[in-house]
Amino acid sequence: MDRRWRSISIATLFYWALWLVLVQSFDPQEMIAGAVVAFFVAFLSKGEPFTTPINCLLAPKRILYSIIYVFYLFFAIVRSNLDVARRVVSPSLPINPGIVKIKTRLKSPLGKMILANSITLTPGTLTVDVRGDDFYIHWIDVETKDVQAATEKIAAGFEKYLEVICG
Amino acid sequence: MAAHHLAGALLTLLGALFLFLGALGIVRMPDLYNRMQAGTKATTLGNILTLAGLALYHPSWALKIGVIALFVLVTNPLSSHALARAAHGAGVPLTEGSVSDALAEDLSPEGGEAVES
């Protein structure tokens, strides 16, 4: 109970900060309305995604890896955009699609969520379903159907960082 | 014309180019899943470049635009994943020439799990 209310208050503060950045005004009316809305959103979502213990988020190594991860993800996104754009404009439409299965080492739900979304954002891969530790990925250019090899190709680069950030 | 206006306009133009390629991909790709690929990938960079261009053009909007870009980055993969998952559950077929469908294999009767129809 106690922990739940702590997550909800952290989430409320976070959403309120977002609101204030968006409205860019410190008018009392805006601030009160923002606080009310932020609390309702945090309450309805039970304080997600701030239910993990706070020491998990604030360790220096985790923060460092998070920053590296953002840059890593950004370059992966640029690469994936160029890759898919190239396929789209090629007259022969060079695709070799299929759904492959990969297995993740990550255990925490937050880590799995970030991994699944990162995979969707990057080169020709789209997370279709997640069942336990298995991710089913639609791959625009299937290089291998083997679970191990596909995991290595698609997820290993992200897992390296995510393992440290949130296990 | 100030330099940051020119740079902002060029970035926005580049973003529009990627958005166009995304739209072209949606027309050209053979099935739903490949269309989702084009719809997610090319548009993420298109959106971000367009927003970055706007931020350069109007520096006072930069903070707000940063929040919007973050929102796009978080919601874009969520919505395409939800669409692809729903389509697979509803039995939308992969295009001919697809290499494999590991999810359908794992869902088939001997796996013990019911196939959604």
Coordinates of C-alpha atoms in Angstrom, one line a residue, chain A:
Chain A
M1 CA 0.0 0.0 0.0
D2 CA 2.7 2.4 1.1
R3 CA 4.9 1.6 -1.9
R4 CA 2.0 2.0 -4.3
W5 CA 1.3 5.5 -3.0
R6 CA 4.9 6.4 -3.4
S7 CA 4.9 5.3 -7.0
I8 CA 1.8 7.2 -7.6
S9 CA 3.2 10.4 -6.1
I10 CA 6.4 10.1 -8.2
A11 CA 4.4 9.5 -11.3
T12 CA 2.2 12.5 -10.5
L13 CA 5.2 14.8 -10.1
F14 CA 6.6 13.5 -13.4
Y15 CA 3.3 14.0 -15.4
W16 CA 2.9 17.4 -13.8
A17 CA 6.4 18.5 -14.9
L18 CA 5.5 17.3 -18.4
W19 CA 2.3 19.4 -18.3
L20 CA 4.1 22.5 -17.2
V21 CA 6.7 22.1 -20.0
L22 CA 3.8 21.8 -22.5
V23 CA 1.7 24.7 -21.3
Q24 CA 4.8 26.9 -20.5
S25 CA 2.9 29.1 -18.0
F26 CA 2.9 29.3 -14.2
D27 CA -0.6 30.7 -14.1
P28 CA -2.3 29.2 -10.9
Q29 CA -5.2 27.9 -12.9
E30 CA -3.0 26.0 -15.3
M31 CA -0.9 24.6 -12.5
I32 CA -4.0 23.4 -10.5
A33 CA -5.6 21.8 -13.5
G34 CA -2.3 20.1 -14.4
A35 CA -1.9 18.7 -10.9
V36 CA -5.4 17.3 -10.9
V37 CA -5.0 15.7 -14.3
A38 CA -1.5 14.4 -13.5
F39 CA -2.8 12.8 -10.3
F40 CA -5.7 11.1 -12.1
V41 CA -3.5 9.6 -14.8
A42 CA -1.0 8.4 -12.2
F43 CA -3.8 6.9 -10.0
L44 CA -5.4 5.1 -12.9
S45 CA -2.1 3.7 -14.1
K46 CA -1.2 2.7 -10.5
G47 CA 2.0 4.7 -10.7
E48 CA 3.5 2.9 -13.7
P49 CA 6.3 3.1 -14.8
F50 CA 7.6 4.2 -11.5
T51 CA 6.8 1.0 -9.6
T52 CA 10.4 -0.2 -9.7
P53 CA 12.4 0.6 -6.5
I54 CA 14.0 4.0 -6.8
N55 CA 17.6 2.7 -6.3
C56 CA 17.2 0.7 -9.5
L57 CA 16.8 4.0 -11.4
L58 CA 19.3 6.2 -9.7
A59 CA 22.5 4.1 -9.6
P60 CA 25.3 6.1 -11.5
K61 CA 26.1 3.1 -13.8
R62 CA 22.5 2.8 -14.8
I63 CA 22.2 6.5 -15.6
L64 CA 25.4 6.3 -17.7
Y65 CA 24.2 3.3 -19.6
S66 CA 20.8 4.9 -20.1
I67 CA 22.5 7.9 -21.8
I68 CA 24.6 5.6 -24.0
Y69 CA 21.5 3.7 -24.8
V70 CA 19.7 6.8 -26.0
F71 CA 22.5 7.5 -28.5
Y72 CA 22.8 3.9 -29.5
L73 CA 19.1 3.8 -30.2
F74 CA 19.2 7.0 -32.1
F75 CA 21.8 5.8 -34.5
A76 CA 20.0 2.5 -34.9
I77 CA 16.8 4.5 -35.8
V78 CA 18.6 6.5 -38.4
R79 CA 20.2 3.4 -39.9
S80 CA 16.8 1.6 -40.0
N81 CA 15.1 4.5 -41.6
L82 CA 17.7 4.7 -44.4
D83 CA 17.5 0.9 -44.9
V84 CA 13.8 0.8 -45.2
A85 CA 13.7 3.9 -47.4
R86 CA 16.2 2.2 -49.7
R87 CA 14.1 -0.9 -50.0
V88 CA 11.0 1.2 -50.7
V89 CA 12.5 3.2 -53.6
S90 CA 14.3 0.2 -55.2
P91 CA 12.2 -0.8 -58.2
S92 CA 12.6 -4.5 -57.5
L93 CA 11.3 -4.1 -53.8
P94 CA 14.1 -6.2 -52.3
I95 CA 12.4 -7.8 -49.3
N96 CA 12.5 -11.3 -47.8
P97 CA 10.0 -11.1 -45.0
G98 CA 9.0 -13.6 -42.3
I99 CA 8.3 -13.9 -38.6
V100 CA 11.1 -15.3 -36.5
K101 CA 11.3 -16.1 -32.8
I102 CA 14.0 -14.8 -30.5
K103 CA 14.6 -15.4 -26.8
T104 CA 15.5 -12.6 -24.4
R105 CA 17.7 -12.7 -21.3
L106 CA 15.9 -9.8 -19.7
K107 CA 13.6 -10.5 -16.8
S108 CA 11.9 -7.3 -15.7
P109 CA 8.7 -6.3 -17.5
L110 CA 10.0 -2.7 -18.0
G111 CA 13.2 -4.0 -19.6
K112 CA 11.2 -6.3 -21.9
M113 CA 8.9 -3.4 -22.9
I114 CA 11.9 -1.2 -23.8
L115 CA 13.5 -4.0 -25.7
A116 CA 10.3 -4.7 -27.7
N117 CA 9.8 -1.1 -28.5
S118 CA 13.4 -0.6 -29.5
I119 CA 13.2 -3.6 -31.8
T120 CA 10.1 -2.1 -33.5
L121 CA 12.0 1.1 -34.0
T122 CA 15.1 -0.4 -35.6
P123 CA 16.1 -2.0 -38.9
G124 CA 13.3 -3.8 -40.6
T125 CA 12.1 -5.5 -37.4
L126 CA 8.6 -5.3 -35.9
T127 CA 7.6 -7.0 -32.6
V128 CA 4.4 -8.9 -33.4
D129 CA 4.0 -10.7 -30.1
V130 CA 5.6 -11.3 -26.7
R131 CA 5.0 -14.6 -24.8
G132 CA 7.1 -14.9 -21.7
D133 CA 10.7 -14.7 -22.8
D134 CA 9.9 -15.3 -26.4
F135 CA 9.6 -12.4 -28.8
Y136 CA 8.0 -13.0 -32.2
I137 CA 9.6 -10.5 -34.7
H138 CA 8.4 -9.7 -38.2
W139 CA 11.7 -9.2 -40.1
I140 CA 11.7 -7.5 -43.5
D141 CA 14.8 -9.4 -44.6
V142 CA 15.1 -12.7 -42.8
E143 CA 18.8 -13.6 -42.5
T144 CA 18.4 -16.6 -40.3
K145 CA 15.5 -18.6 -38.8
D146 CA 17.6 -20.0 -36.0
V147 CA 16.5 -18.7 -32.5
Q148 CA 20.0 -18.1 -31.2
A149 CA 21.4 -16.5 -34.3
A150 CA 18.3 -14.2 -34.7
T151 CA 18.6 -13.2 -31.1
E152 CA 22.2 -12.3 -31.7
K153 CA 21.4 -10.3 -34.8
I154 CA 18.3 -8.4 -33.5
A155 CA 18.4 -8.1 -29.7
A156 CA 22.0 -8.6 -28.5
G157 CA 23.0 -5.0 -29.1
F158 CA 20.2 -3.6 -26.9
E159 CA 20.3 -6.3 -24.3
K160 CA 23.9 -5.5 -23.4
Y161 CA 22.7 -2.1 -22.2
L162 CA 19.3 -2.9 -20.9
E163 CA 20.6 -5.7 -18.7
V164 CA 22.5 -3.1 -16.7
I165 CA 19.7 -0.5 -16.8
C166 CA 16.8 -2.6 -15.6
G167 CA 17.8 -6.3 -15.6

